[in-house]
Coordinates of C-alpha atoms in Angstrom, one line a residue:
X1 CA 87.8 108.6 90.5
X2 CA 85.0 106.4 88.0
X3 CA 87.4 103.2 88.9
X4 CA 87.4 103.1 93.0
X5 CA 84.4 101.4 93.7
X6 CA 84.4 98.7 91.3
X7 CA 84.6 95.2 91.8
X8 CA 85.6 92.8 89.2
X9 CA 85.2 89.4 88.4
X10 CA 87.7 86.5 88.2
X11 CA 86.6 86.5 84.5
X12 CA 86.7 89.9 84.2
X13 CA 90.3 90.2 85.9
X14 CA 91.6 87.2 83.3
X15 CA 90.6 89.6 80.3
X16 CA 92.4 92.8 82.0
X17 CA 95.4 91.1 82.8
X18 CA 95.9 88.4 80.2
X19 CA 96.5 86.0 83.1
X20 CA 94.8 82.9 83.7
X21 CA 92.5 81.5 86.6
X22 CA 95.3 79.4 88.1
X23 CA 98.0 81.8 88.2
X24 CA 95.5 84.4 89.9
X25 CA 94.5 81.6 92.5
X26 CA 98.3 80.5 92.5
X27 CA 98.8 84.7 93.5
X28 CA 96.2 84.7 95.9
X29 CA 97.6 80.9 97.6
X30 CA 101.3 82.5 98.6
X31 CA 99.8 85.4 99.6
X32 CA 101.7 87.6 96.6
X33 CA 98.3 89.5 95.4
X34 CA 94.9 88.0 96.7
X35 CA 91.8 89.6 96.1
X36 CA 91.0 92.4 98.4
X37 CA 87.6 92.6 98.4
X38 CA 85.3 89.3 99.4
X39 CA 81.5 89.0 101.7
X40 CA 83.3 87.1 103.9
X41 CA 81.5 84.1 103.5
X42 CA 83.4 80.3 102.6
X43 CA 83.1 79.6 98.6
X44 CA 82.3 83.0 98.1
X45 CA 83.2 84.5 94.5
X46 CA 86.3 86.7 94.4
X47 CA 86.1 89.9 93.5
X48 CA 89.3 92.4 92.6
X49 CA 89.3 95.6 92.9
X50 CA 91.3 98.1 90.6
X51 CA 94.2 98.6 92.9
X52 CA 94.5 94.7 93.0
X53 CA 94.3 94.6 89.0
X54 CA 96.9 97.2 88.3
X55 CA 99.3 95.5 91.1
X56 CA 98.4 92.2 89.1
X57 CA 98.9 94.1 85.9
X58 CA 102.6 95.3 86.9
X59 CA 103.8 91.7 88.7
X60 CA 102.6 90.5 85.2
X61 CA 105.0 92.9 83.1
X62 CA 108.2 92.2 85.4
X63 CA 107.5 88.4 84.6
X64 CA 107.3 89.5 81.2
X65 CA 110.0 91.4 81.1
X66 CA 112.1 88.1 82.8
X67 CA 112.5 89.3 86.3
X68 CA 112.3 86.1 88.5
X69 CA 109.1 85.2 90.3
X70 CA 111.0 85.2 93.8
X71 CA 112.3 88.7 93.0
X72 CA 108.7 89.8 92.1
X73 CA 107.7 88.9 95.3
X74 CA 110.1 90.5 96.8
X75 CA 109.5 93.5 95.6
X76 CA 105.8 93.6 96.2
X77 CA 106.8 92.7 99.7
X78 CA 109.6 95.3 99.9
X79 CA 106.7 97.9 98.8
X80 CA 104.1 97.1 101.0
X81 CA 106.5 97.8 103.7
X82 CA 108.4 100.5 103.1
X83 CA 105.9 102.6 100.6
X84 CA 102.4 101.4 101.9
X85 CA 101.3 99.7 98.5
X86 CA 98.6 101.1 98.1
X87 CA 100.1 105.0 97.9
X88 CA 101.7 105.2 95.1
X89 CA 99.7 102.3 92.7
X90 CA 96.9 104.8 93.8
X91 CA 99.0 107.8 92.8
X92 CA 99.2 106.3 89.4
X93 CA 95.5 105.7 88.9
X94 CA 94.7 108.9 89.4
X95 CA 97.4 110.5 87.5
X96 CA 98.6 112.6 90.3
X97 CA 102.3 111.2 89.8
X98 CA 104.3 109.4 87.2
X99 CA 104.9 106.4 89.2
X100 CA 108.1 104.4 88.3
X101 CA 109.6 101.3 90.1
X102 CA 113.2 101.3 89.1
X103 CA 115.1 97.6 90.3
X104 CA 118.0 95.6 89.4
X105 CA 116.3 92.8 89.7
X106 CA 117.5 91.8 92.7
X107 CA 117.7 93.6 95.7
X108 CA 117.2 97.4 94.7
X109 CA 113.8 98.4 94.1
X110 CA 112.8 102.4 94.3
X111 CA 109.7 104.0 93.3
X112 CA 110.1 107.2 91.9
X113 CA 107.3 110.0 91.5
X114 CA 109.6 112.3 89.0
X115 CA 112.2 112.3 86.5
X116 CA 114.6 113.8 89.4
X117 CA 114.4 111.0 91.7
X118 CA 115.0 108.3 88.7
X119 CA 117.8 110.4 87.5
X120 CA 120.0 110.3 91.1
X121 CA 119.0 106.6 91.8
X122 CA 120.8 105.8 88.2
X123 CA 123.9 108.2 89.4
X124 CA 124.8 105.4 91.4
X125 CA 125.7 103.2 88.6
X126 CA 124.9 99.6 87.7
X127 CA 121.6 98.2 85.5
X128 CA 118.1 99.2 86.1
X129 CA 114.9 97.6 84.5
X130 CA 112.4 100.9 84.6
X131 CA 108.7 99.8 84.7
X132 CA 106.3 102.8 84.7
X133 CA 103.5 101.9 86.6
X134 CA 101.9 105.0 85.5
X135 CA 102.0 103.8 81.7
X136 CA 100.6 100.4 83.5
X137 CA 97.4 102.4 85.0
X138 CA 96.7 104.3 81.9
X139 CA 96.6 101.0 79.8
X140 CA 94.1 99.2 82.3
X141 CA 92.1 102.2 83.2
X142 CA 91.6 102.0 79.0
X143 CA 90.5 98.3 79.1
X144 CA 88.4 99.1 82.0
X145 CA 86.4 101.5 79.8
X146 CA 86.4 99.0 76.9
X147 CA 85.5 95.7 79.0
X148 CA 82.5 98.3 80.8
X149 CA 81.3 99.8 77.3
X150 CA 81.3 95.6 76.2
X151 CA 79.3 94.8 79.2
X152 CA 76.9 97.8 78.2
X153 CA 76.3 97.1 75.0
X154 CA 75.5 93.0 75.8
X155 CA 73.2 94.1 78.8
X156 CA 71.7 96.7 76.3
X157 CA 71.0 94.0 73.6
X158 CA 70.0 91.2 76.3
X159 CA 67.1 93.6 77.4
X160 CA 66.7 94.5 74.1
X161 CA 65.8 90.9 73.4
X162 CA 64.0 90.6 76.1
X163 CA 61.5 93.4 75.3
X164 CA 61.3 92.1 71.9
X165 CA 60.2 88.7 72.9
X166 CA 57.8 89.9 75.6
X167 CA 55.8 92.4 72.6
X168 CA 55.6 89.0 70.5
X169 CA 54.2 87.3 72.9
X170 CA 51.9 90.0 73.3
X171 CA 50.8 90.6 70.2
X172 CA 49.7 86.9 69.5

């Protein structure tokens, strides 16, 4: 997959996400998301990688979408334990499932990898708030291409100038 080995910025992860510096370093202080991927060195810059993006993308959308911060938690708790996290966020990324978390809000959270499974959870009765994580990935893997394709085109035009200048010069 183009995505896996890319690192991004703390800059680059507030234009992805829409969320700002503090609430990443607030993220990354309780232990909810922090970045996975540092030199190991003190006051070194933090880097995200994808995974870490798109788990910051969907705690951002529950928020949105009203679901208390201690829930949120919670549930990103609950799913590193029971689901290994990193399975099925990865599942989504790749497109080889349609990767749902289906909750209450509460104390019910399943992830679902089909229309089946989402279909018996909501035989049981009671209110569910469906995010599809899936949807989530597609959306950032698009702003990925768009914030790379940015970062192109500056580079391009920095060297651009760059060669410009240095013929100038040469020429007088």
């Amino acid at each position: 997959m183009f995505l896996i080995d890319s690192h991004y910025s703390v800059l680059d992860v507030e234009k992805l996400t829409e969320l700002k510096r503090h609430a990443l370093d607030y993220y990354a202080k309780i232990g909810i998301f922090p970045p996975s991927i540092s030199s190991g060195k003190k006051g070194s810059r933090k880097k995200y990688s994808v995974l870490d993006i798109l788990v910051l993308q969907v705690v951002s959308e529950l928020k949105r979408r009203g679901m208390p911060f201690k829930r949120i938690r919670s549930a990103i708790e609950y799913l590193r334990e029971s689901h290994n996290l990193e399975q099925p966020f990865h599942a989504a990324l790749d497109g080889r499932h349609n990767v749902r978390i289906l909750t209450d809000c509460k104390n019910t959270f399943y992830i679902c990898f089909n229309d089946h499974e989402v279909v018996e959870y909501l035989k049981n009765g009671g209110q569910y708030m469906l995010l599809d994580v899936s949807d989530v990935a597609f959306d950032l893997k698009e702003k990925i291409r768009a914030l790379q394709l940015y970062k192109r085109r500056k580079e391009s035009r920095r060297f651009q100038q760059l060669h410009f200048s240095d013929a100038m010069q040469m020429s007088v």
